[in-house]
PDB file of C-alpha atoms in Angstrom:
ATOM      1  CA  UNK A  29      98.534  98.395 122.797  1.00  0.00           C
ATOM      2  CA  UNK A  30     102.084  99.160 121.558  1.00  0.00           C
ATOM      3  CA  UNK A  31     105.298  97.411 123.511  1.00  0.00           C
ATOM      4  CA  UNK A  32     106.775 100.466 124.912  1.00  0.00           C
ATOM      5  CA  UNK A  33     103.470 101.337 126.512  1.00  0.00           C
ATOM      6  CA  UNK A  34     103.029  97.928 128.101  1.00  0.00           C
ATOM      7  CA  UNK A  35     106.712  98.138 129.087  1.00  0.00           C
ATOM      8  CA  UNK A  36     105.822 101.316 131.021  1.00  0.00           C
ATOM      9  CA  UNK A  37     103.075  99.730 132.813  1.00  0.00           C
ATOM     10  CA  UNK A  38     105.178  97.023 133.982  1.00  0.00           C
ATOM     11  CA  UNK A  39     107.879  99.388 135.089  1.00  0.00           C
ATOM     12  CA  UNK A  40     104.959 101.263 137.091  1.00  0.00           C
ATOM     13  CA  UNK A  41     103.490  98.150 138.597  1.00  0.00           C
ATOM     14  CA  UNK A  42     107.293  96.874 139.748  1.00  0.00           C
ATOM     15  CA  UNK A  43     107.595 100.114 141.449  1.00  0.00           C
ATOM     16  CA  UNK A  44     104.425  99.637 143.159  1.00  0.00           C
ATOM     17  CA  UNK A  45     105.249  96.122 144.323  1.00  0.00           C
ATOM     18  CA  UNK A  46     108.582  97.491 145.623  1.00  0.00           C
ATOM     19  CA  UNK A  47     106.347  99.741 147.923  1.00  0.00           C
ATOM     20  CA  UNK A  48     104.034  97.170 148.905  1.00  0.00           C
ATOM     21  CA  UNK A  49     106.714  94.835 150.156  1.00  0.00           C
ATOM     22  CA  UNK A  50     108.359  97.649 151.950  1.00  0.00           C
ATOM     23  CA  UNK A  51     105.112  98.582 153.724  1.00  0.00           C
ATOM     24  CA  UNK A  52     104.427  94.692 154.395  1.00  0.00           C
ATOM     25  CA  UNK A  53     108.083  94.493 156.240  1.00  0.00           C
ATOM     26  CA  UNK A  54     107.627  97.688 157.982  1.00  0.00           C
ATOM     27  CA  UNK A  55     103.956  96.590 159.355  1.00  0.00           C
ATOM     28  CA  UNK A  56     105.404  93.138 160.258  1.00  0.00           C
ATOM     29  CA  UNK A  57     107.882  94.746 162.518  1.00  0.00           C
ATOM     30  CA  UNK A  58     105.569  97.184 164.100  1.00  0.00           C
ATOM     31  CA  UNK A  59     102.874  94.531 164.490  1.00  0.00           C
ATOM     32  CA  UNK A  60     105.306  92.257 166.487  1.00  0.00           C
ATOM     33  CA  UNK A  61     106.186  95.262 168.941  1.00  0.00           C
ATOM     34  CA  UNK A  62     102.581  96.218 169.209  1.00  0.00           C
ATOM     35  CA  UNK A  63     102.068  92.387 170.265  1.00  0.00           C
ATOM     36  CA  UNK A  64     104.649  92.684 173.029  1.00  0.00           C
ATOM     37  CA  UNK A  65     102.919  96.059 174.173  1.00  0.00           C
ATOM     38  CA  UNK A  66      99.673  94.573 174.209  1.00  0.00           C
ATOM     39  CA  UNK A  67     100.640  91.554 176.529  1.00  0.00           C
ATOM     40  CA  UNK A  68     102.268  93.996 178.974  1.00  0.00           C
ATOM     41  CA  UNK A  69      99.135  96.139 179.023  1.00  0.00           C
ATOM     42  CA  UNK A  70      96.740  93.069 179.430  1.00  0.00           C
ATOM     43  CA  UNK A  71      98.585  91.848 182.481  1.00  0.00           C
ATOM     44  CA  UNK A  72      98.887  95.421 183.894  1.00  0.00           C
ATOM     45  CA  UNK A  73      94.984  96.056 183.430  1.00  0.00           C
ATOM     46  CA  UNK A  74      94.228  92.637 184.814  1.00  0.00           C
ATOM     47  CA  UNK A  75      96.249  92.973 187.862  1.00  0.00           C
ATOM     48  CA  UNK A  76      94.980  96.608 188.452  1.00  0.00           C
ATOM     49  CA  UNK A  77      91.264  95.456 188.539  1.00  0.00           C
ATOM     50  CA  UNK A  78      92.195  92.446 190.873  1.00  0.00           C
ATOM     51  CA  UNK A  79      93.891  94.759 193.266  1.00  0.00           C
ATOM     52  CA  UNK A  80      90.647  96.891 193.215  1.00  0.00           C
ATOM     53  CA  UNK A  81      88.296  94.220 193.907  1.00  0.00           C
ATOM     54  CA  UNK A  82      90.355  93.000 196.703  1.00  0.00           C
ATOM     55  CA  UNK A  83      90.508  96.395 198.251  1.00  0.00           C
ATOM     56  CA  UNK A  84      86.767  96.759 197.860  1.00  0.00           C
ATOM     57  CA  UNK A  85      86.301  94.103 200.364  1.00  0.00           C
ATOM     58  CA  UNK A  86      87.962  96.290 202.793  1.00  0.00           C
ATOM     59  CA  UNK A  87      86.373  99.656 202.303  1.00  0.00           C
ATOM     60  CA  UNK A  88      82.715  99.458 203.595  1.00  0.00           C
ATOM     61  CA  UNK A  89      80.104 101.825 201.944  1.00  0.00           C
ATOM     62  CA  UNK A  90      82.772 103.017 199.352  1.00  0.00           C
ATOM     63  CA  UNK A  91      81.030 105.032 196.604  1.00  0.00           C
ATOM     64  CA  UNK A  92      82.490 106.268 193.439  1.00  0.00           C
ATOM     65  CA  UNK A  93      80.853 107.801 190.024  1.00  0.00           C
ATOM     66  CA  UNK A  94      82.325 105.117 187.900  1.00  0.00           C
ATOM     67  CA  UNK A  95      80.601 102.439 189.913  1.00  0.00           C
ATOM     68  CA  UNK A  96      77.054 104.202 189.704  1.00  0.00           C
ATOM     69  CA  UNK A  97      74.829 101.710 187.980  1.00  0.00           C
ATOM     70  CA  UNK A  98      71.732 103.505 186.965  1.00  0.00           C
ATOM     71  CA  UNK A  99      68.798 103.155 184.318  1.00  0.00           C
ATOM     72  CA  UNK A 100      70.144 103.213 180.777  1.00  0.00           C
ATOM     73  CA  UNK A 101      68.534 105.940 178.892  1.00  0.00           C
ATOM     74  CA  UNK A 102      71.645 106.997 176.839  1.00  0.00           C
ATOM     75  CA  UNK A 103      74.289 104.739 175.880  1.00  0.00           C
ATOM     76  CA  UNK A 104      77.819 106.029 174.940  1.00  0.00           C
ATOM     77  CA  UNK A 105      79.753 104.251 171.993  1.00  0.00           C
ATOM     78  CA  UNK A 106      83.474 104.305 172.062  1.00  0.00           C
ATOM     79  CA  UNK A 107      84.626 103.360 168.265  1.00  0.00           C
ATOM     80  CA  UNK A 108      88.139 102.810 167.853  1.00  0.00           C
ATOM     81  CA  UNK A 109      89.570 102.884 164.242  1.00  0.00           C
ATOM     82  CA  UNK A 110      93.100 103.893 162.837  1.00  0.00           C
ATOM     83  CA  UNK A 111      94.198 107.376 161.496  1.00  0.00           C
ATOM     84  CA  UNK A 112      95.687 105.780 158.331  1.00  0.00           C
ATOM     85  CA  UNK A 113      94.328 103.538 155.615  1.00  0.00           C
ATOM     86  CA  UNK A 114      95.870 100.840 153.464  1.00  0.00           C
ATOM     87  CA  UNK A 115      94.927  98.013 155.827  1.00  0.00           C
ATOM     88  CA  UNK A 116      92.157  96.374 153.705  1.00  0.00           C
ATOM     89  CA  UNK A 117      88.694  96.441 155.429  1.00  0.00           C
ATOM     90  CA  UNK A 118      90.121  96.767 158.677  1.00  0.00           C
ATOM     91  CA  UNK A 119      88.142 100.143 159.223  1.00  0.00           C
ATOM     92  CA  UNK A 120      85.258  99.295 157.062  1.00  0.00           C
ATOM     93  CA  UNK A 121      84.292  96.541 159.144  1.00  0.00           C
ATOM     94  CA  UNK A 122      84.244  97.859 162.353  1.00  0.00           C
ATOM     95  CA  UNK A 123      82.471 101.022 161.128  1.00  0.00           C
ATOM     96  CA  UNK A 124      79.674  98.666 159.481  1.00  0.00           C
ATOM     97  CA  UNK A 125      79.367  97.195 163.191  1.00  0.00           C
ATOM     98  CA  UNK A 126      78.982 100.800 164.639  1.00  0.00           C
ATOM     99  CA  UNK A 127      76.120 101.306 162.470  1.00  0.00           C
ATOM    100  CA  UNK A 128      74.394  98.145 163.493  1.00  0.00           C
ATOM    101  CA  UNK A 129      75.097  98.675 167.307  1.00  0.00           C
ATOM    102  CA  UNK A 130      73.846 102.270 166.732  1.00  0.00           C
ATOM    103  CA  UNK A 131      70.450 101.015 165.114  1.00  0.00           C
ATOM    104  CA  UNK A 132      70.228  98.459 167.810  1.00  0.00           C
ATOM    105  CA  UNK A 133      70.195 100.712 170.734  1.00  0.00           C
ATOM    106  CA  UNK A 134      67.938 103.117 168.690  1.00  0.00           C
ATOM    107  CA  UNK A 135      65.402 100.582 168.251  1.00  0.00           C
ATOM    108  CA  UNK A 136      65.441  99.971 172.058  1.00  0.00           C
ATOM    109  CA  UNK A 137      64.310 103.283 172.527  1.00  0.00           C
ATOM    110  CA  UNK A 138      67.733 104.395 173.838  1.00  0.00           C
ATOM    111  CA  UNK A 139      69.527 107.422 173.161  1.00  0.00           C
ATOM    112  CA  UNK A 140      73.189 107.130 171.708  1.00  0.00           C
ATOM    113  CA  UNK A 141      76.215 109.287 172.139  1.00  0.00           C
ATOM    114  CA  UNK A 142      79.498 108.469 170.050  1.00  0.00           C
ATOM    115  CA  UNK A 143      82.897 108.638 170.993  1.00  0.00           C
ATOM    116  CA  UNK A 144      85.569 108.573 168.101  1.00  0.00           C
ATOM    117  CA  UNK A 145      89.042 107.303 168.284  1.00  0.00           C
ATOM    118  CA  UNK A 146      90.887 107.444 164.874  1.00  0.00           C
ATOM    119  CA  UNK A 147      90.624 109.900 161.987  1.00  0.00           C
ATOM    120  CA  UNK A 148      88.540 107.130 160.112  1.00  0.00           C
ATOM    121  CA  UNK A 149      86.116 106.835 162.859  1.00  0.00           C
ATOM    122  CA  UNK A 150      85.926 110.772 163.348  1.00  0.00           C
ATOM    123  CA  UNK A 151      85.321 111.289 159.574  1.00  0.00           C
ATOM    124  CA  UNK A 152      82.825 108.360 159.085  1.00  0.00           C
ATOM    125  CA  UNK A 153      80.666 109.166 161.893  1.00  0.00           C
ATOM    126  CA  UNK A 154      80.607 113.211 162.119  1.00  0.00           C
ATOM    127  CA  UNK A 155      79.337 112.747 158.231  1.00  0.00           C
ATOM    128  CA  UNK A 156      76.293 110.684 159.387  1.00  0.00           C
ATOM    129  CA  UNK A 157      75.565 111.405 162.855  1.00  0.00           C
ATOM    130  CA  UNK A 158      75.167 114.845 164.849  1.00  0.00           C
ATOM    131  CA  UNK A 159      76.078 112.881 168.239  1.00  0.00           C
ATOM    132  CA  UNK A 160      79.686 112.648 168.156  1.00  0.00           C
ATOM    133  CA  UNK A 161      80.380 114.419 171.448  1.00  0.00           C
ATOM    134  CA  UNK A 162      84.378 113.618 171.529  1.00  0.00           C
ATOM    135  CA  UNK A 163      86.959 112.609 169.042  1.00  0.00           C
ATOM    136  CA  UNK A 164      90.580 111.778 169.522  1.00  0.00           C
ATOM    137  CA  UNK A 165      92.978 111.687 166.308  1.00  0.00           C
ATOM    138  CA  UNK A 166      96.479 111.747 165.501  1.00  0.00           C
ATOM    139  CA  UNK A 167      97.367 109.315 168.431  1.00  0.00           C
ATOM    140  CA  UNK A 168     101.212 108.902 168.396  1.00  0.00           C
ATOM    141  CA  UNK A 169     102.191 105.158 167.513  1.00  0.00           C
ATOM    142  CA  UNK A 170     102.305 103.671 169.835  1.00  0.00           C
ATOM    143  CA  UNK A 171      99.672 105.003 171.828  1.00  0.00           C
ATOM    144  CA  UNK A 172     100.936 106.088 175.580  1.00  0.00           C
ATOM    145  CA  UNK A 173      99.347 106.408 178.738  1.00  0.00           C
ATOM    146  CA  UNK A 174      98.788 109.857 178.215  1.00  0.00           C
ATOM    147  CA  UNK A 175      96.468 109.602 175.420  1.00  0.00           C
ATOM    148  CA  UNK A 176      94.495 106.763 177.134  1.00  0.00           C
ATOM    149  CA  UNK A 177      94.413 109.112 180.367  1.00  0.00           C
ATOM    150  CA  UNK A 178      93.134 111.881 178.134  1.00  0.00           C
ATOM    151  CA  UNK A 179      90.321 109.822 176.533  1.00  0.00           C
ATOM    152  CA  UNK A 180      89.483 108.098 180.151  1.00  0.00           C
ATOM    153  CA  UNK A 181      89.138 111.824 181.643  1.00  0.00           C
ATOM    154  CA  UNK A 182      86.673 112.689 178.901  1.00  0.00           C
ATOM    155  CA  UNK A 183      84.522 109.476 179.175  1.00  0.00           C
ATOM    156  CA  UNK A 184      84.644 110.078 182.860  1.00  0.00           C
ATOM    157  CA  UNK A 185      83.396 113.555 182.748  1.00  0.00           C
ATOM    158  CA  UNK A 186      80.477 112.476 180.473  1.00  0.00           C
ATOM    159  CA  UNK A 187      79.471 109.488 182.538  1.00  0.00           C
ATOM    160  CA  UNK A 188      79.557 111.463 185.915  1.00  0.00           C
ATOM    161  CA  UNK A 189      77.508 114.404 184.634  1.00  0.00           C
ATOM    162  CA  UNK A 190      74.873 112.134 183.398  1.00  0.00           C
ATOM    163  CA  UNK A 191      75.209 112.662 179.866  1.00  0.00           C
ATOM    164  CA  UNK A 192      75.715 108.766 179.287  1.00  0.00           C
ATOM    165  CA  UNK A 193      74.521 105.824 181.531  1.00  0.00           C
ATOM    166  CA  UNK A 194      76.916 103.328 180.214  1.00  0.00           C
ATOM    167  CA  UNK A 195      79.690 102.937 177.884  1.00  0.00           C
ATOM    168  CA  UNK A 196      80.361 100.330 175.301  1.00  0.00           C
ATOM    169  CA  UNK A 197      83.420 100.007 173.536  1.00  0.00           C
ATOM    170  CA  UNK A 198      83.870  98.672 170.058  1.00  0.00           C
ATOM    171  CA  UNK A 199      87.405  97.710 169.162  1.00  0.00           C
ATOM    172  CA  UNK A 200      89.709  94.876 167.598  1.00  0.00           C
ATOM    173  CA  UNK A 201      90.525  92.235 170.181  1.00  0.00           C
ATOM    174  CA  UNK A 202      93.976  91.170 169.215  1.00  0.00           C
ATOM    175  CA  UNK A 203      94.716  87.611 169.479  1.00  0.00           C
ATOM    176  CA  UNK A 204      97.533  87.013 167.020  1.00  0.00           C
ATOM    177  CA  UNK A 205      98.743  88.553 163.735  1.00  0.00           C
ATOM    178  CA  UNK A 206      96.356  86.074 161.854  1.00  0.00           C
ATOM    179  CA  UNK A 207      93.590  86.550 164.254  1.00  0.00           C
ATOM    180  CA  UNK A 208      91.874  89.781 165.679  1.00  0.00           C
ATOM    181  CA  UNK A 209      88.123  90.018 166.098  1.00  0.00           C
ATOM    182  CA  UNK A 210      85.606  93.023 166.650  1.00  0.00           C
ATOM    183  CA  UNK A 211      84.216  93.055 170.069  1.00  0.00           C
ATOM    184  CA  UNK A 212      81.839  95.031 171.996  1.00  0.00           C
ATOM    185  CA  UNK A 213      82.458  95.371 175.724  1.00  0.00           C
ATOM    186  CA  UNK A 214      81.029  97.586 178.549  1.00  0.00           C
ATOM    187  CA  UNK A 215      83.472  99.518 180.265  1.00  0.00           C
ATOM    188  CA  UNK A 216      81.240 101.963 182.445  1.00  0.00           C
ATOM    189  CA  UNK A 217      79.843 101.598 184.926  1.00  0.00           C
ATOM    190  CA  UNK A 218      82.858  99.191 186.485  1.00  0.00           C
ATOM    191  CA  UNK A 219      80.438  96.418 187.452  1.00  0.00           C
ATOM    192  CA  UNK A 220      83.208  93.932 187.473  1.00  0.00           C
ATOM    193  CA  UNK A 221      85.060  96.017 190.076  1.00  0.00           C
ATOM    194  CA  UNK A 222      81.892  95.749 192.269  1.00  0.00           C
ATOM    195  CA  UNK A 223      82.155  92.002 192.074  1.00  0.00           C
ATOM    196  CA  UNK A 224      83.462  91.073 195.438  1.00  0.00           C
ATOM    197  CA  UNK A 225      86.498  88.846 195.822  1.00  0.00           C
ATOM    198  CA  UNK A 226      87.751  87.042 199.258  1.00  0.00           C
ATOM    199  CA  UNK A 227      90.299  89.465 200.864  1.00  0.00           C
ATOM    200  CA  UNK A 228      94.094  87.968 200.661  1.00  0.00           C
ATOM    201  CA  UNK A 229      95.756  90.515 202.836  1.00  0.00           C
ATOM    202  CA  UNK A 230      94.829  93.116 205.644  1.00  0.00           C
ATOM    203  CA  UNK A 231      95.613  96.576 204.203  1.00  0.00           C
ATOM    204  CA  UNK A 232      96.738  99.725 205.961  1.00  0.00           C
ATOM    205  CA  UNK A 233      95.642 102.805 203.908  1.00  0.00           C
ATOM    206  CA  UNK A 234      97.884 106.056 203.491  1.00  0.00           C
ATOM    207  CA  UNK A 235      96.359 108.288 202.605  1.00  0.00           C
ATOM    208  CA  UNK A 236      92.671 107.392 203.503  1.00  0.00           C
ATOM    209  CA  UNK A 237      91.104 104.496 201.822  1.00  0.00           C
ATOM    210  CA  UNK A 238      88.525 106.206 199.749  1.00  0.00           C
ATOM    211  CA  UNK A 239      91.475 108.458 198.059  1.00  0.00           C
ATOM    212  CA  UNK A 240      93.193 105.128 197.233  1.00  0.00           C
ATOM    213  CA  UNK A 241      90.257 103.398 196.013  1.00  0.00           C
ATOM    214  CA  UNK A 242      89.394 106.255 193.775  1.00  0.00           C
ATOM    215  CA  UNK A 243      92.901 106.602 192.506  1.00  0.00           C
ATOM    216  CA  UNK A 244      93.058 102.999 191.409  1.00  0.00           C
ATOM    217  CA  UNK A 245      89.606 103.072 189.917  1.00  0.00           C
ATOM    218  CA  UNK A 246      90.483 106.031 187.729  1.00  0.00           C
ATOM    219  CA  UNK A 247      93.869 104.302 186.884  1.00  0.00           C
ATOM    220  CA  UNK A 248      92.010 101.211 186.278  1.00  0.00           C
ATOM    221  CA  UNK A 249      89.735 102.813 183.630  1.00  0.00           C
ATOM    222  CA  UNK A 250      93.284 104.320 182.027  1.00  0.00           C
ATOM    223  CA  UNK A 251      94.679 101.192 181.530  1.00  0.00           C
ATOM    224  CA  UNK A 252      91.323  99.667 180.251  1.00  0.00           C
ATOM    225  CA  UNK A 253      91.364 102.528 177.376  1.00  0.00           C
ATOM    226  CA  UNK A 254      95.038 101.959 176.806  1.00  0.00           C
ATOM    227  CA  UNK A 255      94.565  98.130 176.122  1.00  0.00           C
ATOM    228  CA  UNK A 256      91.635  98.720 173.873  1.00  0.00           C
ATOM    229  CA  UNK A 257      93.575 101.350 171.744  1.00  0.00           C
ATOM    230  CA  UNK A 258      96.899  99.250 171.960  1.00  0.00           C
ATOM    231  CA  UNK A 259      94.842  95.952 170.700  1.00  0.00           C
ATOM    232  CA  UNK A 260      93.280  97.975 167.793  1.00  0.00           C
ATOM    233  CA  UNK A 261      97.009  99.318 167.023  1.00  0.00           C
ATOM    234  CA  UNK A 262      98.361  96.113 166.777  1.00  0.00           C
ATOM    235  CA  UNK A 263      95.384  94.747 164.921  1.00  0.00           C
ATOM    236  CA  UNK A 264      95.959  97.482 162.473  1.00  0.00           C
ATOM    237  CA  UNK A 265      99.457  96.610 161.861  1.00  0.00           C
ATOM    238  CA  UNK A 266      98.452  92.991 161.148  1.00  0.00           C
ATOM    239  CA  UNK A 267      95.871  94.034 158.809  1.00  0.00           C
ATOM    240  CA  UNK A 268      98.160  96.304 156.951  1.00  0.00           C
ATOM    241  CA  UNK A 269     100.623  93.413 156.579  1.00  0.00           C
ATOM    242  CA  UNK A 270      98.098  91.005 155.366  1.00  0.00           C
ATOM    243  CA  UNK A 271      96.774  93.638 152.773  1.00  0.00           C
ATOM    244  CA  UNK A 272     100.280  94.693 151.694  1.00  0.00           C
ATOM    245  CA  UNK A 273     100.944  90.984 151.211  1.00  0.00           C
ATOM    246  CA  UNK A 274      97.947  90.619 149.006  1.00  0.00           C
ATOM    247  CA  UNK A 275      98.790  93.649 147.147  1.00  0.00           C
ATOM    248  CA  UNK A 276     102.022  92.285 146.320  1.00  0.00           C
ATOM    249  CA  UNK A 277     100.912  89.154 144.934  1.00  0.00           C
ATOM    250  CA  UNK A 278      98.137  90.999 142.815  1.00  0.00           C
ATOM    251  CA  UNK A 279     100.970  93.220 141.583  1.00  0.00           C
ATOM    252  CA  UNK A 280     103.135  89.998 140.604  1.00  0.00           C
ATOM    253  CA  UNK A 281      99.914  88.568 138.895  1.00  0.00           C
ATOM    254  CA  UNK A 282      99.619  91.733 136.775  1.00  0.00           C
ATOM    255  CA  UNK A 283     103.201  91.966 135.793  1.00  0.00           C
ATOM    256  CA  UNK A 284     102.976  88.174 134.470  1.00  0.00           C
ATOM    257  CA  UNK A 285      99.814  89.353 132.458  1.00  0.00           C
ATOM    258  CA  UNK A 286     101.497  92.712 131.346  1.00  0.00           C
ATOM    259  CA  UNK A 287     104.651  90.622 130.177  1.00  0.00           C
ATOM    260  CA  UNK A 288     102.257  88.302 128.332  1.00  0.00           C
ATOM    261  CA  UNK A 289     100.828  91.068 126.670  1.00  0.00           C
ATOM    262  CA  UNK A 290     104.113  92.609 125.900  1.00  0.00           C
ATOM    263  CA  UNK A 291     105.503  89.677 124.310  1.00  0.00           C
ATOM    264  CA  UNK A 292     102.366  89.127 122.196  1.00  0.00           C
ATOM    265  CA  UNK A 293     102.563  92.801 120.964  1.00  0.00           C
ATOM    266  CA  UNK A 294     106.379  92.640 120.186  1.00  0.00           C
ATOM    267  CA  UNK A 295     105.577  89.161 118.283  1.00  0.00           C
ATOM    268  CA  UNK A 296     102.719  90.943 116.289  1.00  0.00           C
ATOM    269  CA  UNK A 297     105.030  93.721 115.148  1.00  0.00           C
ATOM    270  CA  UNK A 298     107.774  91.276 114.252  1.00  0.00           C
ATOM    271  CA  UNK A 299     105.355  89.194 112.430  1.00  0.00           C
ATOM    272  CA  UNK A 300     104.051  92.227 110.625  1.00  0.00           C
ATOM    273  CA  UNK A 301     107.515  93.474 109.787  1.00  0.00           C
ATOM    274  CA  UNK A 302     108.432  89.998 108.490  1.00  0.00           C
ATOM    275  CA  UNK A 303     105.152  89.871 106.176  1.00  0.00           C
ATOM    276  CA  UNK A 304     106.069  93.335 104.935  1.00  0.00           C
ATOM    277  CA  UNK A 305     109.583  92.302 103.867  1.00  0.00           C
ATOM    278  CA  UNK A 306     108.250  88.973 102.328  1.00  0.00           C
ATOM    279  CA  UNK A 307     105.540  91.070 100.419  1.00  0.00           C
ATOM    280  CA  UNK A 308     108.168  93.547  99.253  1.00  0.00           C
ATOM    281  CA  UNK A 309     110.495  91.202  97.995  1.00  0.00           C
ATOM    282  CA  UNK A 310     108.068  89.127  96.193  1.00  0.00           C
ATOM    283  CA  UNK A 311     106.903  92.572  94.604  1.00  0.00           C
ATOM    284  CA  UNK A 312     110.428  93.222  93.545  1.00  0.00           C
ATOM    285  CA  UNK A 313     111.266  89.922  92.483  1.00  0.00           C
ATOM    286  CA  UNK A 314     108.192  89.979  89.891  1.00  0.00           C
TER     287      UNK A 314
END
């Protein structure tokens, strides 16, 4: 390879390295902001369900579709990925777990219905399964309550009309920028709300107690969905930061290799030219 060709490759890799370093910095900033949002929504979700559990002790005979526990014949799986790539094996790993979970429930004789959040999940699942009944893509970054409310409404509709008997969520549980793991959680029915807790206060309901409890249940489901998509969004930025860091290091290694190849090629040309000069001088002298 000629030195000029190697030099052009070095320049191209250096330009790519500038991009990966910039993307790493952007992802780091976004990850820190996403981490703060995750903490806030976790606190909100926890307090919402604690309040609902306390209220449930005050309401005798309260019934709600989200609390209905029935024989599970059809399982819904909500898979949360990102819309974009360039985040390493982030999406591939959760989609691989989705396939395992799908096969697990099918082997148990259950029907499976899929909900896709994120373009990567939508594209992957729709190519393989005819059972994707709802998909949600192009969510704003960061996701807001409006998007979570839309997803929760769709899920509630399919759970209430009996299309699914339970809902599992597969997402990334965010711990820190260096630790985020794929987890499976049961969201519907809201059995953890039905677990009674000791009342800490006497409540006066306005409007009726059933209306208040229903609103809180629906609001609680929305908060759970928001938490799930925010944790996945935070994990995505952490994964992208790590992927871009690795890409920058790989680019640096490639630059070193190309620089060495450039020096060798240039040295070979110099050596050849010197040999030609010596040979020509010798021939003229004789």
